[in-house]
Amino acid sequence: MLWPTLLRGLCHLDRWEDTTRLLSEMDSMKISPDVQTYSMLVDAYCKRGMTNDAEHVLETMIQKGVFPDVVTYSTLMDGYCLTGRMDRAFEVLNTMRSNGITPDCYSFSILINGYCKRQKVDKAIDLLRQMPAEV
């Protein structure tokens, strides 16, 4: 429980090298971050516009046998929306689906909001119409 807290603090202070070092230390001690910890790291990178680093975290977690959930993917989509990369955000939605993760209402609202902020209201409306009824 303390490792994620320390990682969160390092991210909050933009101490990315220390974050990487701590993750390596955890790995050498056979301490594996869980999906929530990885999602927190994805979120921290995305909030600072560092989507390439967030993608690297996603790749690392998969290599370590920890699979992204709807929160992880939605967080990454939000990062791409924040940086104006709507095409990439939509690709993440499709990746999520192809990996058997069902997008939730929050996932769709991230994309719809992103399209609206980029004045692509028609795409937002199209996406709203494509949403499954169960969401």
mmCIF file with all atom_site columns, C-alpha atoms in Angstrom:
data_model
loop_
_atom_site.group_PDB
_atom_site.id
_atom_site.type_symbol
_atom_site.label_atom_id
_atom_site.label_alt_id
_atom_site.label_comp_id
_atom_site.label_asym_id
_atom_site.label_entity_id
_atom_site.label_seq_id
_atom_site.pdbx_PDB_ins_code
_atom_site.Cartn_x
_atom_site.Cartn_y
_atom_site.Cartn_z
_atom_site.occupancy
_atom_site.B_iso_or_equiv
_atom_site.pdbx_formal_charge
_atom_site.auth_seq_id
_atom_site.auth_comp_id
_atom_site.auth_asym_id
_atom_site.auth_atom_id
_atom_site.pdbx_PDB_model_num
ATOM 1   C CA . MET A 1 1   ? 0.000   0.000  0.000   1.00 0.00 ? 1   MET A CA 1
ATOM 2   C CA . LEU A 1 2   ? 2.913   2.353  0.615   1.00 0.00 ? 2   LEU A CA 1
ATOM 3   C CA . TRP A 1 3   ? 4.523   1.877  -2.798  1.00 0.00 ? 3   TRP A CA 1
ATOM 4   C CA . PRO A 1 4   ? 1.576   3.325  -4.762  1.00 0.00 ? 4   PRO A CA 1
ATOM 5   C CA . THR A 1 5   ? 1.418   6.245  -2.332  1.00 0.00 ? 5   THR A CA 1
ATOM 6   C CA . LEU A 1 6   ? 5.081   7.021  -2.891  1.00 0.00 ? 6   LEU A CA 1
ATOM 7   C CA . LEU A 1 7   ? 4.695   6.654  -6.660  1.00 0.00 ? 7   LEU A CA 1
ATOM 8   C CA . ARG A 1 8   ? 1.713   9.014  -6.616  1.00 0.00 ? 8   ARG A CA 1
ATOM 9   C CA . GLY A 1 9   ? 3.706   11.575 -4.644  1.00 0.00 ? 9   GLY A CA 1
ATOM 10  C CA . LEU A 1 10  ? 6.651   11.384 -7.024  1.00 0.00 ? 10  LEU A CA 1
ATOM 11  C CA . CYS A 1 11  ? 4.339   11.837 -10.005 1.00 0.00 ? 11  CYS A CA 1
ATOM 12  C CA . HIS A 1 12  ? 2.635   14.787 -8.337  1.00 0.00 ? 12  HIS A CA 1
ATOM 13  C CA . LEU A 1 13  ? 6.059   16.420 -7.963  1.00 0.00 ? 13  LEU A CA 1
ATOM 14  C CA . ASP A 1 14  ? 6.961   15.628 -11.596 1.00 0.00 ? 14  ASP A CA 1
ATOM 15  C CA . ARG A 1 15  ? 9.880   13.499 -10.436 1.00 0.00 ? 15  ARG A CA 1
ATOM 16  C CA . TRP A 1 16  ? 9.694   11.125 -13.383 1.00 0.00 ? 16  TRP A CA 1
ATOM 17  C CA . GLU A 1 17  ? 13.231  9.737  -13.113 1.00 0.00 ? 17  GLU A CA 1
ATOM 18  C CA . ASP A 1 18  ? 12.609  8.872  -9.472  1.00 0.00 ? 18  ASP A CA 1
ATOM 19  C CA . THR A 1 19  ? 9.325   7.261  -10.464 1.00 0.00 ? 19  THR A CA 1
ATOM 20  C CA . THR A 1 20  ? 11.114  5.082  -13.008 1.00 0.00 ? 20  THR A CA 1
ATOM 21  C CA . ARG A 1 21  ? 13.832  4.244  -10.503 1.00 0.00 ? 21  ARG A CA 1
ATOM 22  C CA . LEU A 1 22  ? 11.273  3.262  -7.866  1.00 0.00 ? 22  LEU A CA 1
ATOM 23  C CA . LEU A 1 23  ? 9.453   1.008  -10.340 1.00 0.00 ? 23  LEU A CA 1
ATOM 24  C CA . SER A 1 24  ? 12.754  -0.699 -11.144 1.00 0.00 ? 24  SER A CA 1
ATOM 25  C CA . GLU A 1 25  ? 13.459  -1.118 -7.452  1.00 0.00 ? 25  GLU A CA 1
ATOM 26  C CA . MET A 1 26  ? 10.024  -2.629 -6.931  1.00 0.00 ? 26  MET A CA 1
ATOM 27  C CA . ASP A 1 27  ? 10.672  -5.018 -9.807  1.00 0.00 ? 27  ASP A CA 1
ATOM 28  C CA . SER A 1 28  ? 14.009  -6.126 -8.339  1.00 0.00 ? 28  SER A CA 1
ATOM 29  C CA . MET A 1 29  ? 12.242  -6.771 -5.021  1.00 0.00 ? 29  MET A CA 1
ATOM 30  C CA . LYS A 1 30  ? 9.554   -8.828 -6.829  1.00 0.00 ? 30  LYS A CA 1
ATOM 31  C CA . ILE A 1 31  ? 6.888   -6.277 -5.897  1.00 0.00 ? 31  ILE A CA 1
ATOM 32  C CA . SER A 1 32  ? 4.410   -6.044 -8.753  1.00 0.00 ? 32  SER A CA 1
ATOM 33  C CA . PRO A 1 33  ? 2.225   -2.986 -9.228  1.00 0.00 ? 33  PRO A CA 1
ATOM 34  C CA . ASP A 1 34  ? -1.446  -3.834 -9.658  1.00 0.00 ? 34  ASP A CA 1
ATOM 35  C CA . VAL A 1 35  ? -3.808  -2.489 -12.302 1.00 0.00 ? 35  VAL A CA 1
ATOM 36  C CA . GLN A 1 36  ? -4.810  0.445  -10.079 1.00 0.00 ? 36  GLN A CA 1
ATOM 37  C CA . THR A 1 37  ? -1.191  1.491  -9.597  1.00 0.00 ? 37  THR A CA 1
ATOM 38  C CA . TYR A 1 38  ? -0.462  1.281  -13.309 1.00 0.00 ? 38  TYR A CA 1
ATOM 39  C CA . SER A 1 39  ? -3.665  3.214  -14.061 1.00 0.00 ? 39  SER A CA 1
ATOM 40  C CA . MET A 1 40  ? -2.570  5.909  -11.614 1.00 0.00 ? 40  MET A CA 1
ATOM 41  C CA . LEU A 1 41  ? 0.739   6.197  -13.484 1.00 0.00 ? 41  LEU A CA 1
ATOM 42  C CA . VAL A 1 42  ? -1.054  6.408  -16.839 1.00 0.00 ? 42  VAL A CA 1
ATOM 43  C CA . ASP A 1 43  ? -3.241  9.155  -15.367 1.00 0.00 ? 43  ASP A CA 1
ATOM 44  C CA . ALA A 1 44  ? -0.266  11.097 -14.009 1.00 0.00 ? 44  ALA A CA 1
ATOM 45  C CA . TYR A 1 45  ? 1.506   11.052 -17.360 1.00 0.00 ? 45  TYR A CA 1
ATOM 46  C CA . CYS A 1 46  ? -1.651  11.915 -19.298 1.00 0.00 ? 46  CYS A CA 1
ATOM 47  C CA . LYS A 1 47  ? -2.505  14.883 -17.086 1.00 0.00 ? 47  LYS A CA 1
ATOM 48  C CA . ARG A 1 48  ? 0.849   16.366 -18.027 1.00 0.00 ? 48  ARG A CA 1
ATOM 49  C CA . GLY A 1 49  ? 0.420   15.659 -21.735 1.00 0.00 ? 49  GLY A CA 1
ATOM 50  C CA . MET A 1 50  ? 2.994   12.863 -21.670 1.00 0.00 ? 50  MET A CA 1
ATOM 51  C CA . THR A 1 51  ? 0.928   10.353 -23.631 1.00 0.00 ? 51  THR A CA 1
ATOM 52  C CA . ASN A 1 52  ? 3.959   8.533  -25.069 1.00 0.00 ? 52  ASN A CA 1
ATOM 53  C CA . ASP A 1 53  ? 5.093   7.781  -21.522 1.00 0.00 ? 53  ASP A CA 1
ATOM 54  C CA . ALA A 1 54  ? 1.556   6.703  -20.640 1.00 0.00 ? 54  ALA A CA 1
ATOM 55  C CA . GLU A 1 55  ? 1.591   4.302  -23.605 1.00 0.00 ? 55  GLU A CA 1
ATOM 56  C CA . HIS A 1 56  ? 4.919   2.929  -22.364 1.00 0.00 ? 56  HIS A CA 1
ATOM 57  C CA . VAL A 1 57  ? 3.351   2.245  -18.956 1.00 0.00 ? 57  VAL A CA 1
ATOM 58  C CA . LEU A 1 58  ? 0.501   0.425  -20.701 1.00 0.00 ? 58  LEU A CA 1
ATOM 59  C CA . GLU A 1 59  ? 2.958   -1.713 -22.683 1.00 0.00 ? 59  GLU A CA 1
ATOM 60  C CA . THR A 1 60  ? 4.980   -2.465 -19.549 1.00 0.00 ? 60  THR A CA 1
ATOM 61  C CA . MET A 1 61  ? 1.964   -3.545 -17.554 1.00 0.00 ? 61  MET A CA 1
ATOM 62  C CA . ILE A 1 62  ? 0.879   -5.936 -20.298 1.00 0.00 ? 62  ILE A CA 1
ATOM 63  C CA . GLN A 1 63  ? 4.416   -7.375 -20.507 1.00 0.00 ? 63  GLN A CA 1
ATOM 64  C CA . LYS A 1 64  ? 4.286   -7.929 -16.735 1.00 0.00 ? 64  LYS A CA 1
ATOM 65  C CA . GLY A 1 65  ? 0.983   -9.808 -17.040 1.00 0.00 ? 65  GLY A CA 1
ATOM 66  C CA . VAL A 1 66  ? -1.184  -7.027 -15.606 1.00 0.00 ? 66  VAL A CA 1
ATOM 67  C CA . PHE A 1 67  ? -3.965  -6.260 -18.033 1.00 0.00 ? 67  PHE A CA 1
ATOM 68  C CA . PRO A 1 68  ? -5.532  -2.825 -18.477 1.00 0.00 ? 68  PRO A CA 1
ATOM 69  C CA . ASP A 1 69  ? -9.129  -2.378 -17.410 1.00 0.00 ? 69  ASP A CA 1
ATOM 70  C CA . VAL A 1 70  ? -11.773 0.115  -18.465 1.00 0.00 ? 70  VAL A CA 1
ATOM 71  C CA . VAL A 1 71  ? -10.261 2.739  -16.139 1.00 0.00 ? 71  VAL A CA 1
ATOM 72  C CA . THR A 1 72  ? -6.787  2.363  -17.644 1.00 0.00 ? 72  THR A CA 1
ATOM 73  C CA . TYR A 1 73  ? -8.030  2.661  -21.207 1.00 0.00 ? 73  TYR A CA 1
ATOM 74  C CA . SER A 1 74  ? -10.409 5.518  -20.404 1.00 0.00 ? 74  SER A CA 1
ATOM 75  C CA . THR A 1 75  ? -7.607  7.401  -18.693 1.00 0.00 ? 75  THR A CA 1
ATOM 76  C CA . LEU A 1 76  ? -5.405  7.021  -21.757 1.00 0.00 ? 76  LEU A CA 1
ATOM 77  C CA . MET A 1 77  ? -8.263  8.166  -23.999 1.00 0.00 ? 77  MET A CA 1
ATOM 78  C CA . ASP A 1 78  ? -8.659  11.235 -21.807 1.00 0.00 ? 78  ASP A CA 1
ATOM 79  C CA . GLY A 1 79  ? -4.955  11.981 -22.162 1.00 0.00 ? 79  GLY A CA 1
ATOM 80  C CA . TYR A 1 80  ? -5.234  11.918 -25.927 1.00 0.00 ? 80  TYR A CA 1
ATOM 81  C CA . CYS A 1 81  ? -8.333  14.106 -25.810 1.00 0.00 ? 81  CYS A CA 1
ATOM 82  C CA . LEU A 1 82  ? -6.503  16.624 -23.627 1.00 0.00 ? 82  LEU A CA 1
ATOM 83  C CA . THR A 1 83  ? -3.694  16.824 -26.181 1.00 0.00 ? 83  THR A CA 1
ATOM 84  C CA . GLY A 1 84  ? -6.121  17.117 -29.097 1.00 0.00 ? 84  GLY A CA 1
ATOM 85  C CA . ARG A 1 85  ? -5.290  13.713 -30.568 1.00 0.00 ? 85  ARG A CA 1
ATOM 86  C CA . MET A 1 86  ? -8.867  12.591 -31.066 1.00 0.00 ? 86  MET A CA 1
ATOM 87  C CA . ASP A 1 87  ? -7.931  10.047 -33.720 1.00 0.00 ? 87  ASP A CA 1
ATOM 88  C CA . ARG A 1 88  ? -5.650  8.296  -31.252 1.00 0.00 ? 88  ARG A CA 1
ATOM 89  C CA . ALA A 1 89  ? -8.274  8.514  -28.485 1.00 0.00 ? 89  ALA A CA 1
ATOM 90  C CA . PHE A 1 90  ? -10.746 6.743  -30.766 1.00 0.00 ? 90  PHE A CA 1
ATOM 91  C CA . GLU A 1 91  ? -8.125  4.097  -31.599 1.00 0.00 ? 91  GLU A CA 1
ATOM 92  C CA . VAL A 1 92  ? -7.767  3.405  -27.875 1.00 0.00 ? 92  VAL A CA 1
ATOM 93  C CA . LEU A 1 93  ? -11.541 2.855  -27.679 1.00 0.00 ? 93  LEU A CA 1
ATOM 94  C CA . ASN A 1 94  ? -11.270 0.299  -30.476 1.00 0.00 ? 94  ASN A CA 1
ATOM 95  C CA . THR A 1 95  ? -8.269  -1.366 -28.814 1.00 0.00 ? 95  THR A CA 1
ATOM 96  C CA . MET A 1 96  ? -10.237 -1.601 -25.588 1.00 0.00 ? 96  MET A CA 1
ATOM 97  C CA . ARG A 1 97  ? -13.095 -3.317 -27.392 1.00 0.00 ? 97  ARG A CA 1
ATOM 98  C CA . SER A 1 98  ? -10.810 -5.694 -29.297 1.00 0.00 ? 98  SER A CA 1
ATOM 99  C CA . ASN A 1 99  ? -9.221  -6.711 -25.982 1.00 0.00 ? 99  ASN A CA 1
ATOM 100 C CA . GLY A 1 100 ? -12.618 -7.662 -24.597 1.00 0.00 ? 100 GLY A CA 1
ATOM 101 C CA . ILE A 1 101 ? -13.067 -4.622 -22.355 1.00 0.00 ? 101 ILE A CA 1
ATOM 102 C CA . THR A 1 102 ? -16.515 -3.049 -22.585 1.00 0.00 ? 102 THR A CA 1
ATOM 103 C CA . PRO A 1 103 ? -16.401 0.745  -22.574 1.00 0.00 ? 103 PRO A CA 1
ATOM 104 C CA . ASP A 1 104 ? -18.613 2.320  -19.936 1.00 0.00 ? 104 ASP A CA 1
ATOM 105 C CA . CYS A 1 105 ? -20.565 5.561  -19.918 1.00 0.00 ? 105 CYS A CA 1
ATOM 106 C CA . TYR A 1 106 ? -17.500 7.421  -18.654 1.00 0.00 ? 106 TYR A CA 1
ATOM 107 C CA . SER A 1 107 ? -15.420 6.109  -21.578 1.00 0.00 ? 107 SER A CA 1
ATOM 108 C CA . PHE A 1 108 ? -17.910 7.455  -24.074 1.00 0.00 ? 108 PHE A CA 1
ATOM 109 C CA . SER A 1 109 ? -18.329 10.751 -22.234 1.00 0.00 ? 109 SER A CA 1
ATOM 110 C CA . ILE A 1 110 ? -14.556 11.315 -22.429 1.00 0.00 ? 110 ILE A CA 1
ATOM 111 C CA . LEU A 1 111 ? -14.633 10.999 -26.205 1.00 0.00 ? 111 LEU A CA 1
ATOM 112 C CA . ILE A 1 112 ? -17.843 12.960 -26.650 1.00 0.00 ? 112 ILE A CA 1
ATOM 113 C CA . ASN A 1 113 ? -16.449 15.774 -24.506 1.00 0.00 ? 113 ASN A CA 1
ATOM 114 C CA . GLY A 1 114 ? -13.160 15.666 -26.422 1.00 0.00 ? 114 GLY A CA 1
ATOM 115 C CA . TYR A 1 115 ? -14.934 15.957 -29.759 1.00 0.00 ? 115 TYR A CA 1
ATOM 116 C CA . CYS A 1 116 ? -17.075 18.835 -28.503 1.00 0.00 ? 116 CYS A CA 1
ATOM 117 C CA . LYS A 1 117 ? -14.039 20.730 -27.206 1.00 0.00 ? 117 LYS A CA 1
ATOM 118 C CA . ARG A 1 118 ? -12.467 20.362 -30.652 1.00 0.00 ? 118 ARG A CA 1
ATOM 119 C CA . GLN A 1 119 ? -15.687 21.647 -32.237 1.00 0.00 ? 119 GLN A CA 1
ATOM 120 C CA . LYS A 1 120 ? -16.386 18.279 -33.840 1.00 0.00 ? 120 LYS A CA 1
ATOM 121 C CA . VAL A 1 121 ? -19.949 18.084 -32.626 1.00 0.00 ? 121 VAL A CA 1
ATOM 122 C CA . ASP A 1 122 ? -21.061 15.893 -35.534 1.00 0.00 ? 122 ASP A CA 1
ATOM 123 C CA . LYS A 1 123 ? -18.552 13.229 -34.483 1.00 0.00 ? 123 LYS A CA 1
ATOM 124 C CA . ALA A 1 124 ? -19.748 13.535 -30.885 1.00 0.00 ? 124 ALA A CA 1
ATOM 125 C CA . ILE A 1 125 ? -23.350 12.997 -32.003 1.00 0.00 ? 125 ILE A CA 1
ATOM 126 C CA . ASP A 1 126 ? -22.334 10.016 -34.176 1.00 0.00 ? 126 ASP A CA 1
ATOM 127 C CA . LEU A 1 127 ? -20.535 8.464  -31.216 1.00 0.00 ? 127 LEU A CA 1
ATOM 128 C CA . LEU A 1 128 ? -23.539 9.055  -28.975 1.00 0.00 ? 128 LEU A CA 1
ATOM 129 C CA . ARG A 1 129 ? -25.718 7.224  -31.495 1.00 0.00 ? 129 ARG A CA 1
ATOM 130 C CA . GLN A 1 130 ? -23.254 4.312  -31.618 1.00 0.00 ? 130 GLN A CA 1
ATOM 131 C CA . MET A 1 131 ? -23.246 3.845  -27.853 1.00 0.00 ? 131 MET A CA 1
ATOM 132 C CA . PRO A 1 132 ? -24.724 0.533  -26.819 1.00 0.00 ? 132 PRO A CA 1
ATOM 133 C CA . ALA A 1 133 ? -28.050 0.816  -25.035 1.00 0.00 ? 133 ALA A CA 1
ATOM 134 C CA . GLU A 1 134 ? -26.677 -0.884 -21.918 1.00 0.00 ? 134 GLU A CA 1
ATOM 135 C CA . VAL A 1 135 ? -24.154 1.909  -21.244 1.00 0.00 ? 135 VAL A CA 1
#
